[in-house]
Amino acid sequence: MKATCWMGPGKMQVREVPDPMILNQQDCIVKVTSTAICGSDLHLYNGFLPLMEPGDIMGHEFMGEVVDVGRDVRNVRVGDRVVVPFPIACGQCGPCRAGAYSVCENSNPNAYIAEKMLGHSPSGIFGYSHLTGGFAGGQAEYVRVPFADVGPLKVSDGLTDDQVLFLSDILPTGYMGAEMCNIQPGDTIAVWGCGPVGLFAIASAYLLGAEKVIAIDRFPYRLQMARERAGAITINYEEVDSVPDVLSRT
Ligand SMILES: [Zn+2]
Ligand SMILES: [Zn+2]
């Protein structure tokens, strides 16, 4: 199959690599129909995250069709359309049972290295260096998905890839930011940063009951999207002092 491989800082190549196989009976194999590049991929591209190896397959935001399942997989079948969230989670450990899948204790075989660097290890993550397990990512034709009963989210036929792909990372990331604000009806919410996650945070804040969302950035094209696509009031922090401006509008 073909896959986007990291070959060194600033060097990406589409290469011919072996197709993934079921390695554990809880795995499934997904034939990728849509994938995305994340802002976080820039950390790898620019060489800021250690433990990348030449040939590592990029990508932690992807979806597709299940084409093979291990014997022990119950929740997905061959032919299902799924969106795969980026954290790899076992579903059984203490953090997983508490819903904290991103810190699953059973999916990152290199947790001891990540602990030294970060204090606490994240779960395994697709396409995100050997610090998070060295799992092959989704900017590829096929991906092996461990713990297939836990992560993959089945998608009904009426929805297009574009409508659901962002469930793999940036929509829930933005939503979580808004959710953590404990928004009450009538609240004004300020969102710093109008990249994709910021836009989803703005949309989520309105969904959760915010009356007004103020969005702050310095790039005019992003501020325009925040206004026109997400309905925010915008502030360019290179033109005005953003904090007093926000306070004057609340
Ligand atoms: Zn991402
Ligand atoms: Zn777990």
XYZ file of C-alpha atoms and ligand atoms in Angstrom:
252
model
C 0.000 0.000 0.000
C 0.978 3.656 -0.193
C 1.496 5.758 2.946
C 2.807 9.188 3.910
C 6.078 8.555 5.705
C 8.210 10.817 7.887
C 11.753 10.618 6.556
C 13.327 13.333 8.707
C 12.460 16.902 9.816
C 10.801 18.690 6.890
C 10.892 15.537 4.759
C 7.695 13.656 3.951
C 7.414 11.014 1.262
C 4.571 8.900 -0.096
C 6.160 5.446 -0.081
C 5.219 1.883 -0.859
C 5.032 0.006 2.480
C 3.729 -3.431 3.573
C -0.039 -3.707 4.147
C -0.956 -3.891 7.858
C -2.153 -7.221 9.259
C -4.170 -8.333 12.274
C -1.557 -8.798 15.024
C -3.918 -9.254 17.946
C -7.411 -10.787 17.859
C -8.856 -7.474 19.142
C -7.568 -5.562 16.062
C -9.404 -4.508 12.951
C -8.028 -3.238 9.642
C -9.546 -0.068 8.180
C -9.355 0.884 4.504
C -9.004 4.659 4.722
C -11.508 6.746 2.752
C -10.665 10.162 4.293
C -7.826 11.458 6.424
C -6.673 14.848 7.660
C -3.481 16.673 8.522
C -3.512 18.033 12.081
C -1.765 21.131 13.434
C -0.083 18.675 15.816
C 1.551 16.975 12.820
C 3.673 20.115 12.486
C 5.506 19.129 15.695
C 6.605 15.960 13.904
C 7.221 17.660 10.564
C 9.426 20.273 12.201
C 11.265 17.698 14.328
C 10.147 19.029 17.734
C 8.905 15.670 19.041
C 11.596 13.052 19.703
C 11.508 9.367 18.820
C 10.384 9.633 15.209
C 12.105 7.130 12.938
C 12.511 7.428 9.165
C 9.687 5.505 7.532
C 7.132 6.139 10.321
C 3.621 6.473 8.864
C 1.918 9.786 9.706
C -1.673 10.606 10.569
C -4.003 10.349 13.557
C -7.229 11.661 11.995
C -8.848 9.133 9.672
C -11.927 7.150 8.812
C -12.846 4.388 6.433
C -14.296 0.938 5.939
C -13.532 -2.090 8.097
C -12.020 -4.756 5.839
C -10.803 -7.321 8.398
C -11.455 -8.054 12.082
C -9.725 -10.232 14.688
C -11.596 -13.190 16.203
C -12.382 -11.374 19.468
C -13.870 -8.210 17.935
C -17.587 -7.852 18.669
C -18.634 -4.242 18.008
C -17.514 -3.759 14.399
C -17.786 -5.994 11.333
C -16.315 -6.133 7.882
C -18.145 -3.530 5.782
C -18.841 -1.070 8.634
C -17.940 2.575 8.051
C -16.048 3.957 11.040
C -14.376 7.119 12.308
C -11.355 6.277 14.448
C -10.483 8.594 17.382
C -6.758 9.299 17.724
C -6.172 7.883 21.250
C -5.780 4.086 21.321
C -7.587 2.815 24.417
C -8.078 -0.649 25.924
C -11.454 0.071 27.512
C -10.551 -2.027 30.583
C -7.989 -0.174 32.725
C -8.823 2.294 35.517
C -8.530 5.465 33.395
C -10.524 3.875 30.532
C -13.297 2.825 32.926
C -13.398 6.429 34.151
C -13.742 7.652 30.545
C -10.192 9.064 30.457
C -9.240 7.190 27.280
C -6.397 9.555 26.416
C -4.423 8.260 29.402
C -5.157 4.546 28.899
C -2.524 2.544 30.759
C -2.432 -0.430 28.384
C -1.946 1.023 24.909
C 1.434 2.797 24.976
C 4.291 0.282 25.203
C 6.733 3.194 25.561
C 4.898 4.818 28.482
C 8.059 4.679 30.615
C 9.834 7.018 28.178
C 6.865 9.379 27.883
C 6.619 9.518 31.694
C 10.212 10.738 31.940
C 9.530 13.487 29.439
C 5.971 14.532 30.261
C 5.474 13.404 33.866
C 2.533 11.221 32.832
C 2.235 9.152 29.707
C -0.555 9.577 27.188
C -2.236 6.536 25.670
C -0.925 5.104 22.434
C -1.662 7.453 19.520
C -1.787 6.643 15.803
C 1.061 8.100 13.759
C 2.552 10.120 16.567
C 6.124 8.954 17.207
C 7.502 6.094 19.262
C 6.927 8.224 22.361
C 3.252 7.286 21.994
C 3.873 3.719 20.920
C 5.104 3.943 17.341
C 1.707 2.974 15.874
C 1.405 3.364 12.098
C -0.923 6.264 11.241
C -3.870 6.939 8.994
C -2.341 8.949 6.150
C -2.204 5.607 4.401
C -4.422 3.297 2.387
C -4.912 0.872 5.314
C -4.440 1.063 9.096
C -4.332 -1.531 11.855
C -6.633 -0.371 14.655
C -5.911 -2.038 18.028
C -8.773 -2.538 20.556
C -11.295 -2.278 17.716
C -14.237 -2.669 20.115
C -13.320 0.530 21.982
C -12.317 3.387 19.649
C -14.009 3.122 16.250
C -17.306 4.943 15.945
C -19.789 3.513 13.443
C -21.134 5.975 10.878
C -24.553 5.663 9.283
C -24.851 5.751 5.503
C -26.619 9.106 5.249
C -23.559 11.007 6.459
C -20.672 11.991 4.178
C -17.005 11.617 5.164
C -16.672 15.409 5.376
C -19.517 15.569 7.904
C -17.923 13.115 10.346
C -14.145 12.993 9.732
C -13.401 15.682 12.315
C -14.817 13.471 15.066
C -11.384 11.800 14.933
C -9.812 14.738 16.805
C -10.497 18.414 16.351
C -14.271 18.571 16.850
C -14.185 16.765 20.236
C -11.034 18.740 21.128
C -12.836 22.041 20.530
C -16.033 20.741 22.171
C -14.111 19.675 25.278
C -12.687 23.191 25.620
C -16.202 24.624 25.545
C -17.568 21.917 27.838
C -14.898 22.721 30.449
C -16.299 26.287 30.637
C -19.507 24.976 32.243
C -21.478 27.366 30.032
C -24.732 28.722 31.426
C -27.462 30.369 29.335
C -26.583 33.994 28.660
C -22.824 33.544 29.159
C -20.235 35.305 27.015
C -17.340 33.030 26.060
C -13.918 34.121 24.760
C -11.939 31.786 22.503
C -8.250 32.535 21.921
C -7.135 31.148 18.568
C -9.312 30.715 15.469
C -7.691 27.735 13.808
C -9.824 24.635 13.224
C -9.998 23.708 16.924
C -10.894 27.301 17.818
C -13.686 27.345 15.216
C -15.118 24.146 16.660
C -14.792 25.574 20.194
C -16.808 28.624 19.065
C -19.502 26.458 17.457
C -19.581 24.197 20.532
C -19.910 27.169 22.890
C -23.029 28.323 21.000
C -24.345 24.743 21.004
C -23.910 24.588 24.797
C -25.889 27.809 25.330
C -23.469 30.734 25.087
C -25.201 33.950 24.122
C -22.096 35.590 22.681
C -18.697 34.234 21.643
C -15.713 36.540 21.232
C -12.915 35.089 19.121
C -9.346 36.378 19.240
C -6.603 35.813 16.659
C -4.215 37.830 14.485
C -4.824 36.353 11.032
C -7.590 38.177 9.101
C -8.633 35.037 7.129
C -9.151 33.120 10.362
C -11.082 35.972 11.973
C -13.259 36.149 8.864
C -14.080 32.431 9.168
C -14.820 32.856 12.874
C -17.302 35.610 12.008
C -18.880 34.164 8.886
C -18.839 30.425 9.575
C -19.046 30.284 13.354
C -20.916 33.506 14.222
C -18.304 34.985 16.572
C -17.521 38.602 17.372
C -13.832 38.963 16.528
C -10.822 40.817 17.905
C -7.438 41.107 16.171
C -4.973 41.172 19.055
C -2.333 42.877 16.932
C -4.674 45.838 16.510
C -6.159 46.146 20.006
C -5.282 45.023 23.532
C -7.486 41.950 23.639
C -8.132 41.535 27.375
C -9.552 45.034 28.078
C -11.476 44.779 24.800
C -13.020 41.455 25.842
C -13.885 42.833 29.281
C -15.502 45.924 27.744
C -17.834 43.667 25.729
C -19.071 41.602 28.662
Zn -5.018 15.965 15.500
Zn -7.182 1.520 29.018
